[in-house]
Coordinates of C-alpha atoms in Angstrom, one line a residue:
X13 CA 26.6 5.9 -27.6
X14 CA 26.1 8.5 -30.5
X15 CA 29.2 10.4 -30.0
X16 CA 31.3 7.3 -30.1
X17 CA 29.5 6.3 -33.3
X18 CA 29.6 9.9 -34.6
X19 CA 33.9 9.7 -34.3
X20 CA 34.2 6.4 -36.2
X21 CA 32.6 7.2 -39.2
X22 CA 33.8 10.7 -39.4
X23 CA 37.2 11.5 -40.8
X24 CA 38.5 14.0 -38.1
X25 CA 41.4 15.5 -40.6
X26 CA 39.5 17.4 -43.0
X27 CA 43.1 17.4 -45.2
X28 CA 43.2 13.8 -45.7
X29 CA 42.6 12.3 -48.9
X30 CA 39.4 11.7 -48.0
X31 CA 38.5 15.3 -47.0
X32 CA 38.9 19.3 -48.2
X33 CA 39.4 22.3 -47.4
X34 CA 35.5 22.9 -46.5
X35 CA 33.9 20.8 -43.3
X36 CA 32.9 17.4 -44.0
X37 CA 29.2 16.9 -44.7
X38 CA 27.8 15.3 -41.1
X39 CA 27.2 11.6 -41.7
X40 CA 24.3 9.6 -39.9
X41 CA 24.9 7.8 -37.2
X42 CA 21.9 5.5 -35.2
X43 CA 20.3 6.7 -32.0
X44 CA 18.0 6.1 -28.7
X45 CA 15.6 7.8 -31.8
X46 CA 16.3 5.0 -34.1
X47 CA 15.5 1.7 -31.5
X48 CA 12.7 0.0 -32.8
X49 CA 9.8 0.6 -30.1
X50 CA 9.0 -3.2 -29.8
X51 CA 12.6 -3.7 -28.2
X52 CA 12.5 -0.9 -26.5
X53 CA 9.6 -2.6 -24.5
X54 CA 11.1 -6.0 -24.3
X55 CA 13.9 -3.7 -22.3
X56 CA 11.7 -2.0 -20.6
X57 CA 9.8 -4.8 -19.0
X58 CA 13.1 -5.5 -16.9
X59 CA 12.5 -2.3 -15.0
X60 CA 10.0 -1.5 -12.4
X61 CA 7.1 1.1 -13.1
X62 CA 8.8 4.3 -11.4
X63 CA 11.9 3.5 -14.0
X64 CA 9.7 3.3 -16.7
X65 CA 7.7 6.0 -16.4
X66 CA 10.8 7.9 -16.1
X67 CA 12.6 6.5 -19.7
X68 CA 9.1 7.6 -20.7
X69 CA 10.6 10.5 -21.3
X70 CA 13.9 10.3 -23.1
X71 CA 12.3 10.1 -26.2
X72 CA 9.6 8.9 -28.9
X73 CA 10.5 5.6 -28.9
X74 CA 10.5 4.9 -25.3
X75 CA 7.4 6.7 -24.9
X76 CA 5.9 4.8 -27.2
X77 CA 7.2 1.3 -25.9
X78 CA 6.0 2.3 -22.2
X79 CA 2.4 2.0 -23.7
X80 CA 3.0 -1.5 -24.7
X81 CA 0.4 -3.8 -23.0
X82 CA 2.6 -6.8 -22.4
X83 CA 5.3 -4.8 -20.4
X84 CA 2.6 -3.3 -17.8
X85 CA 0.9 -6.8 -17.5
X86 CA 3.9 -8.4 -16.1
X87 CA 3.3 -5.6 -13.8
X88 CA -0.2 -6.4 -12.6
X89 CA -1.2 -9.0 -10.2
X90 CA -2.2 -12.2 -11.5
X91 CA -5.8 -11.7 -10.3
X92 CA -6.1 -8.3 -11.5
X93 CA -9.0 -9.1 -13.2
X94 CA -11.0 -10.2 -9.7
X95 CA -9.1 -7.3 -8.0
X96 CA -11.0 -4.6 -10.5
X97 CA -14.7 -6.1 -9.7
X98 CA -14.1 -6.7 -6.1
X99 CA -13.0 -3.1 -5.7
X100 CA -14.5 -1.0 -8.5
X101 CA -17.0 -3.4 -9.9
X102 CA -18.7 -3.7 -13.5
X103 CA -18.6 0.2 -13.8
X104 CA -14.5 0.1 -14.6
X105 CA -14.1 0.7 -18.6
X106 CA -13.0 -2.4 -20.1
X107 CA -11.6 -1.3 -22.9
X108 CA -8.4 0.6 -21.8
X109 CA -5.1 0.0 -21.6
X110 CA -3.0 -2.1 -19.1
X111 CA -0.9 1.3 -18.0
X112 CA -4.4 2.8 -17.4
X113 CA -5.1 0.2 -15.6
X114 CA -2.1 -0.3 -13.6
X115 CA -2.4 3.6 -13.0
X116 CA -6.0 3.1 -11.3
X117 CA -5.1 0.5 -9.2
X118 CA -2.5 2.5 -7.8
X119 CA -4.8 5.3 -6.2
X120 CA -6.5 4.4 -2.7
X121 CA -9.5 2.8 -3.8
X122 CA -11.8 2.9 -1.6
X123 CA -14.8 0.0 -1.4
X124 CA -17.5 -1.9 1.0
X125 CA -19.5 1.5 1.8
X126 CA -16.0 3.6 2.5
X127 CA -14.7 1.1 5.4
X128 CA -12.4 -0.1 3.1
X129 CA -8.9 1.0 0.8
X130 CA -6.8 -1.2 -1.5
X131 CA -3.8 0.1 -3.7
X132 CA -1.2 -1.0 -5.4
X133 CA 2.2 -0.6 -4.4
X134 CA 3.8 1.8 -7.0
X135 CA 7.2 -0.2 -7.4
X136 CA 6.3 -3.7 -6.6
X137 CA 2.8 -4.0 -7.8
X138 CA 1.6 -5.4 -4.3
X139 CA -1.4 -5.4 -3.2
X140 CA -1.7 -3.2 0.3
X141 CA -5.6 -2.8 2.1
X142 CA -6.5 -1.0 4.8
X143 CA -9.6 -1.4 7.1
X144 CA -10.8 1.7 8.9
X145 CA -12.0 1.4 12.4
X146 CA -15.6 1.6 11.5
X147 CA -15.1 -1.4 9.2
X148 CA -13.9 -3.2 12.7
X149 CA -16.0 -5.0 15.4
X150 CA -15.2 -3.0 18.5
X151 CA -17.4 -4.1 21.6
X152 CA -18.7 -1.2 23.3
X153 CA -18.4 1.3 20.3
X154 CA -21.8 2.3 20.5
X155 CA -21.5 3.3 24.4
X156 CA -20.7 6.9 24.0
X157 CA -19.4 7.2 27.8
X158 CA -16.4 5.3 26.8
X159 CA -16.0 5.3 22.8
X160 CA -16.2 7.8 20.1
X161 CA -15.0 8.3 16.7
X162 CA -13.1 11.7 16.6
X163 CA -12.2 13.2 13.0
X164 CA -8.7 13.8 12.4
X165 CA -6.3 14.3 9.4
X166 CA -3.9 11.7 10.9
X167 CA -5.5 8.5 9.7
X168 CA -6.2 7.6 6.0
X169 CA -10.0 7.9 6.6
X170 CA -10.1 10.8 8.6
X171 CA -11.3 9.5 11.8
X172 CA -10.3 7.3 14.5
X173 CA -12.4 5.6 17.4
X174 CA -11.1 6.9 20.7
X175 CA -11.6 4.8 24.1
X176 CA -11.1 7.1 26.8
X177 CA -11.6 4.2 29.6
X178 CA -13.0 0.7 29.5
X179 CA -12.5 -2.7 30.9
X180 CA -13.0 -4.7 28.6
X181 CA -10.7 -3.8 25.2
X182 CA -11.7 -6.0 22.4
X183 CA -12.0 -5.8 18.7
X184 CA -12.1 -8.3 15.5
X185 CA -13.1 -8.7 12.0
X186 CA -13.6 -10.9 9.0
X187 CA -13.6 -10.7 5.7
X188 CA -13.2 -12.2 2.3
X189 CA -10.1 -10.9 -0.3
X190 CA -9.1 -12.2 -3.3
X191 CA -5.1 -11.5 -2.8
X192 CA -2.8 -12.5 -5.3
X193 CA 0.0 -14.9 -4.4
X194 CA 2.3 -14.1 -2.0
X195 CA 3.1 -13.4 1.9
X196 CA 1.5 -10.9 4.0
X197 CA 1.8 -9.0 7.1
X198 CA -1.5 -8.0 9.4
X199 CA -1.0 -4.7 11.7
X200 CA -3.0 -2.7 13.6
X201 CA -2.3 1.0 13.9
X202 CA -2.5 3.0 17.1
X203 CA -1.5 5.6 19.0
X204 CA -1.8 6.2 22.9
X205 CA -3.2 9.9 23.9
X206 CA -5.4 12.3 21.7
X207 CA -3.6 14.2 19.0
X208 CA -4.9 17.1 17.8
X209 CA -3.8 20.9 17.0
X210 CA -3.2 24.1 19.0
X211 CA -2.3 27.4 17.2
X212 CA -1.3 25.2 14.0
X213 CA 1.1 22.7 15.7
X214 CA 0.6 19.2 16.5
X215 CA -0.4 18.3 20.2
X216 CA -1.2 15.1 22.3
X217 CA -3.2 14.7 25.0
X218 CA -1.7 11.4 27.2
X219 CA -4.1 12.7 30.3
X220 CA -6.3 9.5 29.8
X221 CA -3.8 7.2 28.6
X222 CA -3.6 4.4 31.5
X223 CA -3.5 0.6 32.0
X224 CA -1.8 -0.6 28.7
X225 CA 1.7 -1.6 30.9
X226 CA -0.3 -3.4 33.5
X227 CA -0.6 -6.4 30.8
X228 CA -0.3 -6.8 27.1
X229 CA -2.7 -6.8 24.3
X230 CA -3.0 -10.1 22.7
X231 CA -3.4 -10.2 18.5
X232 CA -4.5 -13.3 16.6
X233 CA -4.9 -14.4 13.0
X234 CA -6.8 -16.9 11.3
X235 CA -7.1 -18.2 7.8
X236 CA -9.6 -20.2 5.9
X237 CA -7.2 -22.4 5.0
X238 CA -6.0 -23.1 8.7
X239 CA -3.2 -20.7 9.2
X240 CA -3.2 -18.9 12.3
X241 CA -0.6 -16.5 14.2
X242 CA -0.8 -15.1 17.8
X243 CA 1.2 -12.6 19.2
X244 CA 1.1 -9.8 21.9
X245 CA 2.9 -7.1 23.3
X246 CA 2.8 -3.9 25.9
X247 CA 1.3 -0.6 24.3
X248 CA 3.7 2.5 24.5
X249 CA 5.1 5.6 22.9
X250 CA 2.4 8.0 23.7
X251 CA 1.8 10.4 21.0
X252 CA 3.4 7.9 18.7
X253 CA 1.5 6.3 16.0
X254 CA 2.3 2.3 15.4
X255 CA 2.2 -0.4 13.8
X256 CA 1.6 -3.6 16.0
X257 CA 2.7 -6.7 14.1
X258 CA -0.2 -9.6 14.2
X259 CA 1.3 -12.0 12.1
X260 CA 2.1 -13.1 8.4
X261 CA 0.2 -15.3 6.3
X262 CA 0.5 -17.2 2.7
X263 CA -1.9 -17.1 0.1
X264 CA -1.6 -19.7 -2.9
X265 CA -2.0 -18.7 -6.3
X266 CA -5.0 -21.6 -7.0
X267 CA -7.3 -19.6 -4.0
X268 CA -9.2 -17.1 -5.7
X269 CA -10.4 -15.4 -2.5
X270 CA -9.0 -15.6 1.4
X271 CA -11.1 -15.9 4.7
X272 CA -9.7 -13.8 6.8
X273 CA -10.2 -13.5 10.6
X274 CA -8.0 -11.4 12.8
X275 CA -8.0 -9.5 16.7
X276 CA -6.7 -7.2 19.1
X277 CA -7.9 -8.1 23.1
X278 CA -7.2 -6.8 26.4
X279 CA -10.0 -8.4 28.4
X280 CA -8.6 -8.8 31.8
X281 CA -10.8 -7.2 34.0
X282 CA -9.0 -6.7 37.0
X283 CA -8.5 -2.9 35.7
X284 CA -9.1 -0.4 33.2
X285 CA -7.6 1.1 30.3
X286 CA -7.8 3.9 28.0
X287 CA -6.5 6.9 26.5
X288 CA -6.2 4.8 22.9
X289 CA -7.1 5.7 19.4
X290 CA -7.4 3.1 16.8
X291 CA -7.1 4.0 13.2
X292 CA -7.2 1.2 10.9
X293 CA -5.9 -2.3 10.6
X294 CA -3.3 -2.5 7.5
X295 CA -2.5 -5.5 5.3
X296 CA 0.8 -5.3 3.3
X297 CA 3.1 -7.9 1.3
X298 CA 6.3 -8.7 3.1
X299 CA 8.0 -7.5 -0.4
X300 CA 6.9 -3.8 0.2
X301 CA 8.0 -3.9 3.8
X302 CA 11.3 -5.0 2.9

């Protein structure tokens, strides 16, 4: 945009009866430089946060604008307010800005004694959580001949529970969120067989992996509100970590919190099954899955 200014106001025959012999003295011409910071942040609040951050750098004026507090709090949830002292309580500073903010909230925070991760998704602002298995009701999980949590660098909380064989396969939870607006998708993550490491490269052990394509695991959701989902499905792809969809569910902008109930089953008892880890269950808006 400079150069094209540059070549109207500059006489490019230094002859003319407007110029000399010598080089025309440069005149100025506006640039990025000379934008006004306050509508260099009304543009910027039309991008996302990675495109921000990334102007951020052009110049002073943008970096200045991409400090503004009204462009990063059409960023933030609606409820980020509740979001901060659910998850990080009356320790977080107040008195910093909404970047600062939106930066934090970004990290894996982790909450309710370590069991527990929420985040922000960095380019939609979503809010994703995860539940680690120890956050989950497992029946059995304190019988040691068939359950045990096994550390691994695999799962977000660096350990899984393991059942090597059992008969009855059930686990559940509830909890209370206050998620912003929106629609969400429930999944549990698993994998069939026991990864691990030999002479630094990954390994799976599928030697107890049985029963899971005799029949399939059941998953249900409930909401406080009444919503509820049900689906199920044969485990496979040993070695293979996955997502198994539960269902979606809608949270209303006047809620301030959501019940939420959820399961994975495989109760019939006419045979066992095993050979599974179970990482984590994962919440995340439909927006960041598309």
């Amino acid at each position: 945009m400079g150069a094209n200014l540059s070549s109207v106001f500059v006489d490019p025959n230094p002859l003319s009866r407007y110029g000399s012999l010598s080089s025309p003295s440069p005149t100025p011409y506006p640039t990025l430089e000379d934008l006004p910071e306050s509508c260099v942040a009304l543009i910027l609040g039309y991008l996302d946060p990675p495109q921000i951050c990334k102007l951020a750098r052009l110049n002073r004026a943008f970096r200045g604008a991409s400090w503004a507090d009204f462009v990063w709090e059409s960023k933030l949830p609606t409820n980020y307010d509740r979001l901060i002292q659910r998850v990080l309580g009356d320790d977080f500073p107040r008195k910093i800005s909404k970047r600062e903010i939106y930066t934090r909230l970004c990290r894996a925070n982790t909450f309710d004694g370590g069991t527990k991760k929420v985040w922000l998704d960095k380019t939609t602002g979503g809010v994703c959580l995860s539940i680690s298995s120890k956050g989950l009701a497992i029946t059995g999980i304190d019988d040691r001949r068939y359950w045990n949590h096994i550390p691994t660098e695999e799962s977000r909380f660096n350990s899984v529970a393991y059942v090597q064989q059992t008969w009855w396969f059930e686990v559940d939870t509830q909890f209370e969120f206050p998620f912003p607006g929106g629609t969400y998708s429930i999944f549990f993550r698993v994998h069939l067989g026991k990864a691990g490491k030999r002479f630094g490269r990954r390994i799976c052990n599928t030697e107890h992996v049985h029963g899971w394509d005799i029949k399939p695991v059941r998953f249900q959701l409930w909401t406080s509100d009444g919503q509820h989902a049900s689906s199920q499905c044969f485990l496979s792809d040993p070695g293979k970590w996955n997502l198994y969809h539960v269902g979606n569910f809608v949270v209303d902008n006047s809620n301030p919190s959501v019940n939420l109930k959820f399961s994975m089953t495989q109760i019939d008892c006419t045979h066992t099954k095993g050979g599974l880890c179970l990482d984590s269950v994962v919440i995340l808006p439909c927006k960041v899955q598309g």
